[in-house]
Tab-separated table of C-alpha atoms in Angstrom:
chain	number	residue	atom	x	y	z
A	239	GLN	CA	0.766	7.996	16.150
A	240	LEU	CA	-1.867	10.524	17.743
A	241	ALA	CA	-1.082	13.366	15.161
A	242	LEU	CA	-2.290	11.110	12.292
A	243	ALA	CA	-5.632	10.677	14.011
A	244	VAL	CA	-6.052	13.995	12.663
A	245	ILE	CA	-4.199	14.251	9.267
A	246	MET	CA	-6.156	10.891	8.199
A	247	TYR	CA	-8.991	11.366	8.275
A	248	SER	CA	-11.196	8.519	9.260
A	249	PRO	CA	-14.705	8.136	10.572
A	250	TRP	CA	-13.267	4.693	11.907
A	251	GLN	CA	-11.294	6.042	14.578
A	252	PHE	CA	-10.061	3.816	16.869
A	253	VAL	CA	-7.139	3.761	19.847
A	254	PHE	CA	-5.750	0.416	18.070
A	255	TRP	CA	-3.931	2.779	15.397
A	256	TYR	CA	-2.024	4.001	19.100
A	257	ASP	CA	-1.567	0.588	20.778
A	258	PRO	CA	-3.763	-2.462	22.198
A	259	PRO	CA	-5.792	-1.365	24.387
A	260	SER	CA	-4.459	-3.703	27.002
A	261	ASN	CA	-1.780	-1.456	27.487
A	262	LEU	CA	-3.096	1.435	28.294
A	263	LYS	CA	-2.826	2.192	31.644
A	264	ASN	CA	-4.406	5.954	32.500
A	265	GLU	CA	-1.947	7.764	30.035
A	266	PRO	CA	-2.616	11.610	30.246
A	267	GLU	CA	-3.095	11.209	26.263
A	268	MET	CA	-6.366	8.435	26.545
A	269	LYS	CA	-8.153	12.460	27.041
A	270	PHE	CA	-7.552	13.007	22.897
A	271	PHE	CA	-9.573	9.829	21.768
A	272	GLU	CA	-12.280	9.772	24.363
A	273	GLN	CA	-12.632	13.997	22.831
A	274	LEU	CA	-11.507	12.491	18.937
A	275	PRO	CA	-14.838	13.132	16.548
A	276	THR	CA	-15.114	10.836	14.005
A	277	VAL	CA	-16.805	14.083	11.283
A	278	TRP	CA	-15.939	17.582	10.889
A	279	ASP	CA	-17.491	20.422	10.230
A	280	ASP	CA	-14.357	22.194	8.658
A	281	THR	CA	-10.915	21.072	7.155
A	282	ARG	CA	-7.778	23.176	6.342
A	283	VAL	CA	-4.476	22.547	5.637
A	284	VAL	CA	-2.317	25.492	7.264
A	285	ASN	CA	1.591	24.229	6.336
A	286	GLY	CA	3.297	21.761	4.574
A	287	GLU	CA	5.836	20.929	2.052
A	288	ILE	CA	5.061	17.880	0.033
A	289	GLY	CA	7.196	14.587	2.092
A	290	LYS	CA	8.994	16.582	4.435
A	291	TYR	CA	5.444	17.792	7.062
A	292	ILE	CA	1.905	18.864	7.242
A	293	SER	CA	-0.151	20.798	9.738
A	294	ILE	CA	-3.982	20.292	9.098
A	295	ALA	CA	-6.681	22.108	11.154
A	296	ARG	CA	-10.029	20.410	11.632
A	297	ARG	CA	-12.928	22.021	13.447
A	298	LYS	CA	-15.904	20.529	15.448
A	299	GLY	CA	-18.047	22.556	16.353
A	300	ASP	CA	-16.678	25.565	18.057
A	301	ALA	CA	-12.861	23.410	18.962
A	302	TRP	CA	-10.148	23.342	16.547
A	303	TRP	CA	-7.659	20.921	16.500
A	304	LEU	CA	-4.345	20.788	14.958
A	305	ALA	CA	-2.137	18.229	13.924
A	306	THR	CA	1.450	17.844	12.472
A	307	ALA	CA	3.736	15.164	11.412
A	308	ASN	CA	7.078	14.867	10.189
A	309	ASN	CA	9.532	13.196	7.725
A	310	THR	CA	12.336	11.534	9.066
A	311	GLU	CA	14.619	14.801	9.950
A	312	ALA	CA	14.278	16.810	12.599
A	313	ARG	CA	13.103	20.821	12.215
A	314	PRO	CA	11.762	23.845	14.230
A	315	LEU	CA	8.669	25.118	12.765
A	316	GLU	CA	6.321	27.985	12.928
A	317	VAL	CA	2.802	27.090	11.646
A	318	PRO	CA	0.504	29.793	11.643
A	319	LEU	CA	-2.729	29.568	13.710
A	320	ASN	CA	-4.481	32.262	11.366
A	321	PHE	CA	-7.568	29.415	11.544
A	322	LEU	CA	-8.331	30.700	15.128
A	323	ASN	CA	-10.597	33.764	15.674
A	324	ALA	CA	-8.197	36.461	16.588
A	325	LYS	CA	-10.383	38.316	18.980
A	326	GLN	CA	-11.374	34.713	21.390
A	327	ARG	CA	-8.636	33.945	23.758
A	328	TYR	CA	-8.454	29.635	24.103
A	329	VAL	CA	-7.805	26.454	26.229
A	330	VAL	CA	-4.732	25.172	24.647
A	331	ASP	CA	-4.076	21.131	25.048
A	332	LEU	CA	-1.393	19.704	23.692
A	333	TYR	CA	0.316	16.316	22.710
A	334	GLU	CA	3.752	16.242	21.698
A	335	GLU	CA	6.969	15.065	22.128
A	336	PRO	CA	8.455	15.201	25.250
A	337	GLY	CA	11.547	17.759	24.986
A	338	PRO	CA	12.696	20.810	27.150
A	339	GLN	CA	9.506	22.698	26.018
A	340	ASN	CA	7.430	20.884	27.968
A	341	ALA	CA	9.563	18.910	30.603
A	342	SER	CA	6.552	19.735	33.076
A	343	ALA	CA	4.026	18.260	31.449
A	344	LYS	CA	2.369	15.017	32.322
A	345	MET	CA	3.723	12.352	30.577
A	346	SER	CA	3.356	8.142	30.742
A	347	PRO	CA	6.976	6.533	30.865
A	348	SER	CA	5.308	3.886	28.462
A	349	THR	CA	3.744	5.944	25.030
A	350	LYS	CA	6.514	9.164	25.984
A	351	VAL	CA	3.472	11.459	24.974
A	352	ALA	CA	3.440	15.289	26.905
A	353	VAL	CA	0.286	16.000	27.464
A	354	SER	CA	0.462	19.806	28.682
A	355	SER	CA	-2.432	22.843	29.109
A	356	CYS	CA	-1.846	26.538	28.757
A	357	LEU	CA	-3.897	30.030	28.213
A	358	LEU	CA	-4.221	31.310	24.477
A	359	GLU	CA	-5.063	34.675	24.693
A	360	SER	CA	-3.525	36.190	21.190
A	361	ILE	CA	-2.445	34.449	17.850
A	362	ALA	CA	1.066	34.216	17.102
A	363	PRO	CA	3.175	31.156	15.163
A	364	LEU	CA	2.924	28.308	16.730
A	365	LYS	CA	6.795	27.115	17.934
A	366	LEU	CA	7.003	23.466	17.362
A	367	SER	CA	10.665	21.285	17.617
A	368	LEU	CA	9.385	18.084	15.316
A	369	PRO	CA	11.819	14.958	15.809
A	370	ALA	CA	12.657	12.895	12.830
A	371	SER	CA	9.462	10.902	12.223
A	372	GLY	CA	7.532	12.939	15.267
A	373	GLY	CA	4.742	15.121	15.884
A	374	HIS	CA	2.260	16.952	17.508
A	375	VAL	CA	-1.496	17.774	18.535
A	376	ALA	CA	-3.039	21.119	19.341
A	377	VAL	CA	-6.743	21.592	20.806
A	378	PHE	CA	-7.660	24.212	21.277
A	379	ARG	CA	-10.962	24.981	23.070
A	380	PRO	CA	-12.632	28.718	23.033
A	381	VAL	CA	-13.110	30.267	27.011
A	382	THR	CA	-15.788	31.942	28.305
A	383	ALA	CA	-14.756	35.585	29.528
A	384	ASN	CA	-13.897	34.930	33.098
A	385	ALA	CA	-13.989	31.176	33.268
A	386	PRO	CA	-12.568	30.259	36.895
A	387	GLY	CA	-8.979	27.570	37.060
A	388	LEU	CA	-7.634	28.758	33.717
A	389	PRO	CA	-4.235	27.305	32.834
A	390	GLN	CA	-1.116	29.521	32.687
A	391	PRO	CA	-0.144	31.246	29.444
A	392	CYS	CA	0.970	29.804	26.371
A	393	PRO	CA	4.833	30.410	25.941
A	394	ARG	CA	5.749	28.860	22.230
A	395	MET	CA	2.434	31.211	20.819
A	396	ALA	CA	2.644	34.143	22.336
A	397	VAL	CA	3.632	37.708	21.019
A	398	ALA	CA	6.905	39.002	21.187
A	399	HIS	CA	6.126	42.642	22.115
């Protein structure tokens, strides 16, 4: 559901797409809806195959929102990040289906969305393991040279040496 709020453009972005507000009790993914733009500066289709999956990147200011939605067949997927500036480091907020790749993420027991952050230091494809009818959102925000309190590097977006 989170991914659809980015993929399906509408200036009327509501938390109602996700769940009735009365059901939401400090879920970690609420930060996503609090920061979700209603208009975008740039939109790019990053990856996709009709009827199977889609990845859309949308930019607002200097932040990029990447959303991927999958059909009813589970699949591994590599999503290119070539819309990002290769000379820039980013803090990435990840919102995704729970699994072994994000066992240490914050997660609400009611909504089952894993929320984590990591530091992207070099641009390499994002490696996803999408469940059937699953999705993924990553929000990329540029980092200044020596920003304090940065998260750990992103393991699924690292270039193998």
